[in-house]
Amino acid sequence: MTQDEMKKAAAWAALQYVEAGTVVGVGTGSTVNHFIDALGSIKDTIKGAVSSSEASTEKLKALGIEVFELNDVSDLDIYVDGADEINAHNQMIKGGGAALTREKIVAAVARQFVCIVDNTKHVDVLGQFPLPVEVIPMARSYVARELLKLGGDPVYRQGVVTDNGNVILDVHGLSITQAAELEEKINQIVGVVTNGLFAQRGANIVITGTPEGPQIK
Ligand code: 5RP
């Protein structure tokens, strides 16, 4: 079974958490793209979606799924999204697709975060995947110096501008054992919009695609 087939299996398994008549929070990435296809198959039973990126919005609309502004939605049952890494406490690194800020906002509103991953995303310690940090452009060098002080090695993601008009620093070389504390510390650096640690608000349900089929925790 390929990695993409495992992503697809996890994504389609997430349909069981979608209640009829609701608005669904939708993340970003290749795993979520499978979930959007799955949502398309039940589009007449849901009210619509709230999206975490322009890319997901485009795909949702192309399938005929109505996309609501988050400000027009008072509550969300679920938010379904992938992850770049996830640990045994359901804490994640996200932002490989540079959509971390909107992802974190939609996740904050949802009652349940359903994380869909293939089995390569599980790690003992977060940090092998460089931690994305969204930064206001004029603060890039300052924030990079502050991240160095925290023991990381920040690398500017050349040529990438987020949907919010900001830039991304990918922090290499971290071994993240205190994820919630580090999440807070990085967010306190002036000029940081947010970072890709989803520790204070982790996943509630994790669906992992494996060669034996989707496993749910
Ligand atoms: C985008 C993300 C994605 O969820 C993460 O990068 C995983 O992507 P994929 O499903 O393509 O492996 O955080 O900002």
mmCIF file of N, CA, C and O and ligand atoms in Angstrom, residues 3 7 27-34 52-53 79 81-85 93-101 103 113 115-118 120-121 129 132 157 196 198, ligand 1:
data_model
loop_
_atom_site.group_PDB
_atom_site.id
_atom_site.type_symbol
_atom_site.label_atom_id
_atom_site.label_comp_id
_atom_site.label_asym_id
_atom_site.label_seq_id
_atom_site.Cartn_x
_atom_site.Cartn_y
_atom_site.Cartn_z
ATOM 1 N N GLN A 3 1.881 5.365 0.408
ATOM 2 C CA GLN A 3 1.578 6.381 1.420
ATOM 3 C C GLN A 3 0.275 7.108 1.048
ATOM 4 O O GLN A 3 -0.575 7.378 1.899
ATOM 5 N N LYS A 7 -3.194 7.604 3.150
ATOM 6 C CA LYS A 7 -3.816 8.918 3.389
ATOM 7 C C LYS A 7 -5.296 8.875 2.997
ATOM 8 O O LYS A 7 -6.163 9.351 3.725
ATOM 9 N N GLY A 27 -9.352 21.255 6.732
ATOM 10 C CA GLY A 27 -7.949 21.670 6.751
ATOM 11 C C GLY A 27 -7.355 21.772 5.361
ATOM 12 O O GLY A 27 -8.059 22.062 4.383
ATOM 13 N N THR A 28 -6.068 21.496 5.289
ATOM 14 C CA THR A 28 -5.319 21.714 4.044
ATOM 15 C C THR A 28 -4.283 20.595 3.849
ATOM 16 O O THR A 28 -3.717 20.117 4.836
ATOM 17 N N GLY A 29 -4.050 20.243 2.603
ATOM 18 C CA GLY A 29 -2.968 19.282 2.330
ATOM 19 C C GLY A 29 -3.440 18.123 1.475
ATOM 20 O O GLY A 29 -4.615 18.030 1.106
ATOM 21 N N SER A 30 -2.517 17.217 1.183
ATOM 22 C CA SER A 30 -2.846 16.107 0.287
ATOM 23 C C SER A 30 -3.802 15.111 0.939
ATOM 24 O O SER A 30 -4.643 14.508 0.254
ATOM 25 N N THR A 31 -3.687 14.916 2.253
ATOM 26 C CA THR A 31 -4.617 14.002 2.939
ATOM 27 C C THR A 31 -6.014 14.617 2.965
ATOM 28 O O THR A 31 -7.022 13.939 2.699
ATOM 29 N N VAL A 32 -6.060 15.908 3.257
ATOM 30 C CA VAL A 32 -7.354 16.608 3.275
ATOM 31 C C VAL A 32 -7.981 16.643 1.885
ATOM 32 O O VAL A 32 -9.207 16.581 1.757
ATOM 33 N N ASN A 33 -7.153 16.706 0.852
ATOM 34 C CA ASN A 33 -7.731 16.681 -0.501
ATOM 35 C C ASN A 33 -8.563 15.407 -0.713
ATOM 36 O O ASN A 33 -9.614 15.441 -1.346
ATOM 37 N N HIS A 34 -8.093 14.287 -0.146
ATOM 38 C CA HIS A 34 -8.904 13.054 -0.218
ATOM 39 C C HIS A 34 -10.185 13.215 0.596
ATOM 40 O O HIS A 34 -11.246 12.734 0.206
ATOM 41 N N SER A 52 -9.682 26.225 5.681
ATOM 42 C CA SER A 52 -8.490 26.819 6.307
ATOM 43 C C SER A 52 -7.499 27.368 5.288
ATOM 44 O O SER A 52 -6.415 27.810 5.671
ATOM 45 N N SER A 53 -7.853 27.324 3.995
ATOM 46 C CA SER A 53 -6.910 27.852 2.993
ATOM 47 C C SER A 53 -7.635 28.150 1.687
ATOM 48 O O SER A 53 -8.710 27.594 1.415
ATOM 49 N N TYR A 79 -13.419 19.556 13.055
ATOM 50 C CA TYR A 79 -12.427 20.091 12.127
ATOM 51 C C TYR A 79 -11.569 18.906 11.697
ATOM 52 O O TYR A 79 -11.027 18.184 12.549
ATOM 53 N N ASP A 81 -8.287 17.578 9.639
ATOM 54 C CA ASP A 81 -7.045 18.051 9.029
ATOM 55 C C ASP A 81 -5.944 17.008 9.180
ATOM 56 O O ASP A 81 -6.020 16.120 10.047
ATOM 57 N N GLY A 82 -4.923 17.134 8.378
ATOM 58 C CA GLY A 82 -3.754 16.263 8.446
ATOM 59 C C GLY A 82 -2.722 16.810 9.413
ATOM 60 O O GLY A 82 -2.990 17.740 10.173
ATOM 61 N N ALA A 83 -1.534 16.219 9.386
ATOM 62 C CA ALA A 83 -0.434 16.681 10.238
ATOM 63 C C ALA A 83 0.881 16.260 9.600
ATOM 64 O O ALA A 83 0.926 15.296 8.822
ATOM 65 N N ASP A 84 1.928 16.994 9.932
ATOM 66 C CA ASP A 84 3.263 16.616 9.464
ATOM 67 C C ASP A 84 3.910 15.634 10.422
ATOM 68 O O ASP A 84 4.695 14.774 10.003
ATOM 69 N N GLU A 85 3.599 15.779 11.708
ATOM 70 C CA GLU A 85 4.045 14.818 12.736
ATOM 71 C C GLU A 85 2.979 14.788 13.832
ATOM 72 O O GLU A 85 2.344 15.806 14.110
ATOM 73 N N ILE A 93 2.841 18.644 14.828
ATOM 74 C CA ILE A 93 3.452 19.729 14.051
ATOM 75 C C ILE A 93 2.662 19.810 12.761
ATOM 76 O O ILE A 93 2.409 18.789 12.105
ATOM 77 N N LYS A 94 2.237 21.047 12.415
ATOM 78 C CA LYS A 94 1.514 21.283 11.181
ATOM 79 C C LYS A 94 2.106 22.510 10.491
ATOM 80 O O LYS A 94 2.890 23.226 11.077
ATOM 81 N N GLY A 95 1.690 22.719 9.253
ATOM 82 C CA GLY A 95 2.147 23.918 8.546
ATOM 83 C C GLY A 95 3.061 23.630 7.384
ATOM 84 O O GLY A 95 3.587 24.551 6.770
ATOM 85 N N GLY A 96 3.234 22.331 7.066
ATOM 86 C CA GLY A 96 4.020 21.984 5.882
ATOM 87 C C GLY A 96 3.461 22.664 4.632
ATOM 88 O O GLY A 96 4.200 22.979 3.707
ATOM 89 N N GLY A 97 2.163 22.894 4.628
ATOM 90 C CA GLY A 97 1.516 23.567 3.495
ATOM 91 C C GLY A 97 1.327 25.052 3.718
ATOM 92 O O GLY A 97 0.618 25.713 2.951
ATOM 93 N N ALA A 98 1.939 25.579 4.784
ATOM 94 C CA ALA A 98 1.944 27.018 5.094
ATOM 95 C C ALA A 98 0.573 27.577 5.498
ATOM 96 O O ALA A 98 0.388 28.788 5.507
ATOM 97 N N ALA A 99 -0.364 26.685 5.864
ATOM 98 C CA ALA A 99 -1.717 27.160 6.205
ATOM 99 C C ALA A 99 -1.961 27.144 7.718
ATOM 100 O O ALA A 99 -3.098 27.199 8.176
ATOM 101 N N LEU A 100 -0.872 27.095 8.506
ATOM 102 C CA LEU A 100 -1.007 26.821 9.940
ATOM 103 C C LEU A 100 -1.866 27.798 10.714
ATOM 104 O O LEU A 100 -2.600 27.404 11.623
ATOM 105 N N THR A 101 -1.819 29.086 10.362
ATOM 106 C CA THR A 101 -2.568 30.057 11.172
ATOM 107 C C THR A 101 -4.071 29.867 11.006
ATOM 108 O O THR A 101 -4.811 29.772 12.001
ATOM 109 N N GLU A 103 -5.486 27.240 9.982
ATOM 110 C CA GLU A 103 -5.803 25.912 10.525
ATOM 111 C C GLU A 103 -6.013 25.996 12.041
ATOM 112 O O GLU A 103 -6.941 25.403 12.594
ATOM 113 N N PHE A 113 -11.274 17.913 16.993
ATOM 114 C CA PHE A 113 -10.267 17.924 15.924
ATOM 115 C C PHE A 113 -10.044 16.469 15.514
ATOM 116 O O PHE A 113 -9.570 15.656 16.314
ATOM 117 N N CYS A 115 -7.883 14.212 13.338
ATOM 118 C CA CYS A 115 -6.618 14.249 12.601
ATOM 119 C C CYS A 115 -6.515 13.019 11.702
ATOM 120 O O CYS A 115 -6.705 11.892 12.164
ATOM 121 N N ILE A 116 -6.243 13.245 10.435
ATOM 122 C CA ILE A 116 -6.139 12.133 9.474
ATOM 123 C C ILE A 116 -4.700 12.077 8.955
ATOM 124 O O ILE A 116 -4.199 13.049 8.394
ATOM 125 N N VAL A 117 -4.052 10.949 9.195
ATOM 126 C CA VAL A 117 -2.643 10.804 8.808
ATOM 127 C C VAL A 117 -2.376 9.394 8.273
ATOM 128 O O VAL A 117 -3.128 8.453 8.556
ATOM 129 N N ASP A 118 -1.277 9.271 7.557
ATOM 130 C CA ASP A 118 -0.788 7.930 7.240
ATOM 131 C C ASP A 118 0.210 7.548 8.322
ATOM 132 O O ASP A 118 0.639 8.394 9.113
ATOM 133 N N THR A 120 3.244 7.024 8.549
ATOM 134 C CA THR A 120 4.600 7.588 8.607
ATOM 135 C C THR A 120 4.658 8.851 9.470
ATOM 136 O O THR A 120 5.745 9.350 9.766
ATOM 137 N N LYS A 121 3.509 9.402 9.857
ATOM 138 C CA LYS A 121 3.472 10.683 10.572
ATOM 139 C C LYS A 121 3.640 10.535 12.088
ATOM 140 O O LYS A 121 3.799 11.528 12.796
ATOM 141 N N PHE A 129 10.510 16.888 11.805
ATOM 142 C CA PHE A 129 9.967 17.750 10.745
ATOM 143 C C PHE A 129 10.190 19.192 11.190
ATOM 144 O O PHE A 129 9.813 19.567 12.309
ATOM 145 N N PRO A 132 7.236 24.896 11.350
ATOM 146 C CA PRO A 132 6.912 26.121 10.620
ATOM 147 C C PRO A 132 6.439 27.223 11.585
ATOM 148 O O PRO A 132 5.673 26.974 12.513
ATOM 149 N N ARG A 157 11.563 30.043 4.308
ATOM 150 C CA ARG A 157 10.978 29.266 3.196
ATOM 151 C C ARG A 157 10.835 30.201 1.993
ATOM 152 O O ARG A 157 9.869 30.953 1.883
ATOM 153 N N GLY A 196 3.568 26.234 14.218
ATOM 154 C CA GLY A 196 2.892 25.013 13.793
ATOM 155 C C GLY A 196 2.747 23.941 14.854
ATOM 156 O O GLY A 196 2.339 22.824 14.531
ATOM 157 N N PHE A 198 0.648 22.228 17.447
ATOM 158 C CA PHE A 198 -0.739 22.110 17.892
ATOM 159 C C PHE A 198 -0.696 21.201 19.121
ATOM 160 O O PHE A 198 -0.965 20.005 19.043
HETATM 161 C C1 5RP B 1 -0.785 22.202 5.924
HETATM 162 C C2 5RP B 1 -0.702 21.139 6.962
HETATM 163 C C3 5RP B 1 -0.959 19.730 6.525
HETATM 164 O O1 5RP B 1 -1.955 19.197 7.322
HETATM 165 C C4 5RP B 1 0.298 18.936 6.692
HETATM 166 O O2 5RP B 1 1.340 19.594 5.973
HETATM 167 C C5 5RP B 1 0.124 17.515 6.187
HETATM 168 O O3 5RP B 1 0.033 17.523 4.804
HETATM 169 P P1 5RP B 1 -0.238 16.214 3.949
HETATM 170 O O4 5RP B 1 -1.623 15.768 4.243
HETATM 171 O O5 5RP B 1 -0.086 16.700 2.526
HETATM 172 O O6 5RP B 1 0.799 15.188 4.298
HETATM 173 O O7 5RP B 1 -0.468 21.376 8.107
HETATM 174 O O8 5RP B 1 -0.416 23.459 6.440
#
